[in-house]
Coordinates of C-alpha atoms in Angstrom, one line a residue:
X1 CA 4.6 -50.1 -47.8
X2 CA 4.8 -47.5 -50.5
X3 CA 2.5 -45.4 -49.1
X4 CA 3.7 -45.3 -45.8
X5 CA 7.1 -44.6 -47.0
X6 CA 5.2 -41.6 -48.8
X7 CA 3.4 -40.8 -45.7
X8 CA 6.8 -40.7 -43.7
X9 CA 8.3 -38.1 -46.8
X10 CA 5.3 -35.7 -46.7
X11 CA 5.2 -35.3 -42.4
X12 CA 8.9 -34.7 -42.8
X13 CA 9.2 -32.6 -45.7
X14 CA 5.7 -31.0 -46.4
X15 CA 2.5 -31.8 -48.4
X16 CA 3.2 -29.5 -51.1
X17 CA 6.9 -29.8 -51.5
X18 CA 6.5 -33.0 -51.9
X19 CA 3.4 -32.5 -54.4
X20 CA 5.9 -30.3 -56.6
X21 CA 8.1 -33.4 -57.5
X22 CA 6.3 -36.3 -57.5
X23 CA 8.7 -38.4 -59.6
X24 CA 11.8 -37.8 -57.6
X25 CA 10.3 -38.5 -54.6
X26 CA 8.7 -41.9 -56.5
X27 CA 12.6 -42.5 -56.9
X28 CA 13.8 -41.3 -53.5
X29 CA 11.1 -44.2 -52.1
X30 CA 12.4 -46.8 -54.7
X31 CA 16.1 -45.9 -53.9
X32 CA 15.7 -46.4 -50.2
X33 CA 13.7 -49.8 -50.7
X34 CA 11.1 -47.9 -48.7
X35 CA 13.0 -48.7 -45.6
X36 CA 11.8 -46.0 -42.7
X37 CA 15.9 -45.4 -41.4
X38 CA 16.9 -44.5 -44.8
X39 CA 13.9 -42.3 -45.8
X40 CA 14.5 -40.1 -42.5
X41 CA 18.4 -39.6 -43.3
X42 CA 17.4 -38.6 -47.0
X43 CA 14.1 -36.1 -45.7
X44 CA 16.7 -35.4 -42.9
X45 CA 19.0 -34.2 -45.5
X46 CA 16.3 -32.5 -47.4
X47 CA 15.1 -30.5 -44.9
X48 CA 18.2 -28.6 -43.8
X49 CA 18.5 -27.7 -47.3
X50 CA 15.4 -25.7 -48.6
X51 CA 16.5 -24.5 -51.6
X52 CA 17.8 -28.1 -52.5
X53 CA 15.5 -29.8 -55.2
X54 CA 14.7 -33.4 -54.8
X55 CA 15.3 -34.1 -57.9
X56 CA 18.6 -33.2 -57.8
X57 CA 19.1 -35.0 -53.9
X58 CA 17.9 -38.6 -56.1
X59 CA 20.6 -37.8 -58.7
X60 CA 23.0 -37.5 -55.8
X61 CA 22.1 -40.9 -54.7
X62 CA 22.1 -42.6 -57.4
X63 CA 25.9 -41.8 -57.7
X64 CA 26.9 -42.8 -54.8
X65 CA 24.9 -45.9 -55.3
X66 CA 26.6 -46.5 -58.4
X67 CA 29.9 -46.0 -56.6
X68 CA 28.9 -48.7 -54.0
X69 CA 27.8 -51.6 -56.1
X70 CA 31.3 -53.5 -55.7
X71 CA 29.8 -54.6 -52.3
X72 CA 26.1 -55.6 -53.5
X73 CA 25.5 -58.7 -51.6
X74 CA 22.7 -59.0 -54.3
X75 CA 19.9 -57.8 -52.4
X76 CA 18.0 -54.3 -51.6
X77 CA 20.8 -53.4 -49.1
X78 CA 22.8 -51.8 -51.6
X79 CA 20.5 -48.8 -51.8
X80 CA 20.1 -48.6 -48.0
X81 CA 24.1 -48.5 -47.9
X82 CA 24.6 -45.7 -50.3
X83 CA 21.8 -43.7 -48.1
X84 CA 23.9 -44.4 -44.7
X85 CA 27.0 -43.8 -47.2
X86 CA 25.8 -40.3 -47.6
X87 CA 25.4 -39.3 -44.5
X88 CA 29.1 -41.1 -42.8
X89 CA 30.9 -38.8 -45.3
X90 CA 29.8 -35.5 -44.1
X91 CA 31.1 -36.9 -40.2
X92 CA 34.3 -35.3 -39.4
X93 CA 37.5 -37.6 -39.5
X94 CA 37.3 -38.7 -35.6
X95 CA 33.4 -38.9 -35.5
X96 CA 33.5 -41.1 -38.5
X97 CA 35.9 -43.2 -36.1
X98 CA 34.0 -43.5 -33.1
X99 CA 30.9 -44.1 -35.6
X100 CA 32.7 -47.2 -36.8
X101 CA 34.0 -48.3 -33.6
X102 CA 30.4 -48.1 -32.2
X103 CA 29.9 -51.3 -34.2
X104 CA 32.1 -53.2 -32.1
X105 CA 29.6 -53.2 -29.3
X106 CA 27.2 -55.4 -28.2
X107 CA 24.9 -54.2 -26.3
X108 CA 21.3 -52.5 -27.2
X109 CA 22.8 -48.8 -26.1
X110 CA 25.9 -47.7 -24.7
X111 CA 26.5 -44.7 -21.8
X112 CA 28.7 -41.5 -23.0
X113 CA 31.6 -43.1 -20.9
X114 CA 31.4 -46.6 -22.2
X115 CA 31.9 -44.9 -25.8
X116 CA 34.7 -42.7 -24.7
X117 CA 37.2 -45.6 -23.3
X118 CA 36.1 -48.0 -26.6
X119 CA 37.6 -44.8 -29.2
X120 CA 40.2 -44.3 -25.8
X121 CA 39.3 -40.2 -25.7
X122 CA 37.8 -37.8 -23.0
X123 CA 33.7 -38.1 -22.2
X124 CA 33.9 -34.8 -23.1
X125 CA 35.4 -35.3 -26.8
X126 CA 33.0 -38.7 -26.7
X127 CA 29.6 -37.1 -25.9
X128 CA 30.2 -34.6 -28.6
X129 CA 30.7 -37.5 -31.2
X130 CA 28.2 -38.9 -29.9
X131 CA 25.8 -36.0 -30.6
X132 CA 27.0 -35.3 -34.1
X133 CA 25.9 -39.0 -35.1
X134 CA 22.4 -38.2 -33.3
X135 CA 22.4 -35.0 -35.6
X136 CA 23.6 -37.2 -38.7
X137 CA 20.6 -39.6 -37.3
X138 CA 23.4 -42.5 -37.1
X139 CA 22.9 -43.3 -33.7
X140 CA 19.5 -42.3 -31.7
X141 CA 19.4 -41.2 -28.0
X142 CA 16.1 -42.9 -26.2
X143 CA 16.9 -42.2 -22.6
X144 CA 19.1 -39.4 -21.7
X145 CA 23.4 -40.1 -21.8
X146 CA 22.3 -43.4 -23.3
X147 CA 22.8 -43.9 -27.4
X148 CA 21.3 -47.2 -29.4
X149 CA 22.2 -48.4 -32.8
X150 CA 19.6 -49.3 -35.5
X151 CA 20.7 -52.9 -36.5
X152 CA 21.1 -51.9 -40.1
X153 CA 23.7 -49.2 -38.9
X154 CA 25.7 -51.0 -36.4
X155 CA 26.0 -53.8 -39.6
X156 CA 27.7 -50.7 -41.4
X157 CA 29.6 -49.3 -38.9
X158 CA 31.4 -53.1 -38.8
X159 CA 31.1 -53.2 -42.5
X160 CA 33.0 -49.7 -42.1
X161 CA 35.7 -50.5 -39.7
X162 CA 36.6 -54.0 -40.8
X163 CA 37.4 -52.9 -44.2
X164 CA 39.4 -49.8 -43.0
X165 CA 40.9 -50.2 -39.5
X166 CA 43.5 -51.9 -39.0
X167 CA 43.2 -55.5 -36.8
X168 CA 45.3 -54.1 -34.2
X169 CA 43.1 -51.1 -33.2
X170 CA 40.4 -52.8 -33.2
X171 CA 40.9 -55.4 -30.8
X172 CA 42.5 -52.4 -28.5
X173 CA 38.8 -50.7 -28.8
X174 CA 37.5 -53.7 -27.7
X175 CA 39.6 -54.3 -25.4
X176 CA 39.3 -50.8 -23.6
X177 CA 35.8 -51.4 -23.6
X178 CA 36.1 -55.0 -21.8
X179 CA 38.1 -52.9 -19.4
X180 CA 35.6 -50.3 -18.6
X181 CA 32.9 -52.7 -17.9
X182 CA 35.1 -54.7 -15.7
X183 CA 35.9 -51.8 -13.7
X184 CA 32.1 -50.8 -13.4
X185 CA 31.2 -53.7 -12.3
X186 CA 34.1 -54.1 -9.6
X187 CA 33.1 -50.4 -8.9
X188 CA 29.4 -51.6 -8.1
X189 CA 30.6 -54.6 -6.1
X190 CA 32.8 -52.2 -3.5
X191 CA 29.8 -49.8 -3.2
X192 CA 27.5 -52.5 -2.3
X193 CA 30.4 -54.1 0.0
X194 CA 32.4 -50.9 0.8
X195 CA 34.6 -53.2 2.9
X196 CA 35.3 -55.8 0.6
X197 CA 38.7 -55.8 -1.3
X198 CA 38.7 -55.3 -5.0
X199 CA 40.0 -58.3 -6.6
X200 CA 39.0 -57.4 -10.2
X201 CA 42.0 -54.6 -11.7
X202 CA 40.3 -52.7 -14.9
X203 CA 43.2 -52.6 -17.5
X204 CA 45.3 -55.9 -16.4
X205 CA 44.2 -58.9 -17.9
X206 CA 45.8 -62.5 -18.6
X207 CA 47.9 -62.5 -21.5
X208 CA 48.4 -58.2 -21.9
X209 CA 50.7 -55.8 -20.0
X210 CA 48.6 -52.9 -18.2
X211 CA 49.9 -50.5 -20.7
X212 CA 48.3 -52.5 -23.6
X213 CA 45.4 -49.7 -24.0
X214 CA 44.4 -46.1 -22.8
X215 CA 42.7 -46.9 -18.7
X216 CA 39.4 -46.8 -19.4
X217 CA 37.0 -43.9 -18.1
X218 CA 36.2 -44.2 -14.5
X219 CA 32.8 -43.7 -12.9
X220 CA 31.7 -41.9 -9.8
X221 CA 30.1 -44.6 -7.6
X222 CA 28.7 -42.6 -4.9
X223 CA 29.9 -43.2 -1.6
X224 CA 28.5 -45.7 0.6
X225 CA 27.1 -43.4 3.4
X226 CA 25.0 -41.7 0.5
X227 CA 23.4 -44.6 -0.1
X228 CA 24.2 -44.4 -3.7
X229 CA 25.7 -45.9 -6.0
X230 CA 26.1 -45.8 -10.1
X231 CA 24.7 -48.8 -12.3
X232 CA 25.4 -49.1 -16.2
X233 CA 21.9 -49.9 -16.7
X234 CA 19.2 -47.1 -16.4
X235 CA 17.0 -47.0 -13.6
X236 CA 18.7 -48.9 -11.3
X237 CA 20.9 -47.5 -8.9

């Protein structure tokens, strides 16, 4: 409602800030269809700029809105798309990459390593991306190493990448990321069998030559006499 989409403005940004400007923060609500994931990217942005006034941050909006209306579908999304907009700009060039690449998968969160075979770079270079768009508030981070999409973003980050990257590197994203999870779960299957034989190889599949993609990032599985072993999803080991 409006005046939870108030509410939301004045915890983030402070009673009497937000008391100074009432209009522009009547437009900043109206702008962001009163949507909750596009009100905490714009007080977001406000708040690591003091001196900013808000109604200048609504003027800036409305520009980019205007820029963006070539892909109104006709509905309230166009607003919410020149928020997210806003805040994919100021990603540097390989963040905005992974950001859009992101989109491609399926799942309700992904691990650090899962991200860094789908862009094909280091966990290193991945967890750092990956904790840009948490500071950018593109991606969230529920549970420690794991990242999660809202819907609305993952829609953009597709939006983003199918009218930008090219066919090609998409379906090798995806197809580095089919790897890795094949060679987590064949990873999981020999630590709970240690002596079977691995019958699953993680970057050869039917139809593509092993050198068809970066290998994706391998796990540490533990080692049987540990008694551990790794598991993709949380909690379960």
């Amino acid at each position: 409602t409006h005046d939870e989409a108030r509410a939301l403005l004045v915890a983030r940004l402070g009673a009497d800030r937000v008391a100074v400007e009432p209009g522009a923060i009547e437009e900043l609500i109206t702008l962001c269809a009163r949507l909750p994931l596009a009100l905490a990217i714009v007080a977001a942005r406000a708040a690591a700029q003091r001196g900013l006034r808000l109604a200048t941050l609504s003027e800036q909006l409305r520009g980019l809105r205007d820029r963006l209306d070539a892909l109104d579908i006709g509905d309230k999304s166009i607003d919410v798309r020149a928020v997210l907009s806003w805040s994919y700009r100021a990603l540097s060039v390989d963040v905005a990459r992974l950001f859009r690449l992101l989109g491609a998968h399926p799942g309700p969160d992904i691990s650090v390593s899962a991200a860094a075979s789908l862009a094909g770079v280091l966990a290193e270079t991945a967890r750092a991306g990956l904790d840009e768009l948490v500071r950018a508030n593109l991606l969230t981070e529920p549970s420690p190493g794991r990242f999660a999409f809202h819907d609305l973003l993952r829609a953009y980050a597709g939006e983003l990448a199918d009218a930008g990257d090219p066919v090609e590197q998409r379906d090798a994203a995806v197809q580095r990321m089919r790897s890795h999870y094949l060679q987590t779960a064949d990873a999981a299957d020999n630590c709970s069998t240690p002596t079977a034989r691995s019958s699953i190889s993680p970057t050869r599949h039917p139809g593509r030559s092993s050198t068809s993609s970066p290998t994706p990032v391998r796990h540490s599985t533990g080692s049987p006499s540990s008694g551990r072993c790794w598991s993709p999803w949380p909690g379960k080991q």
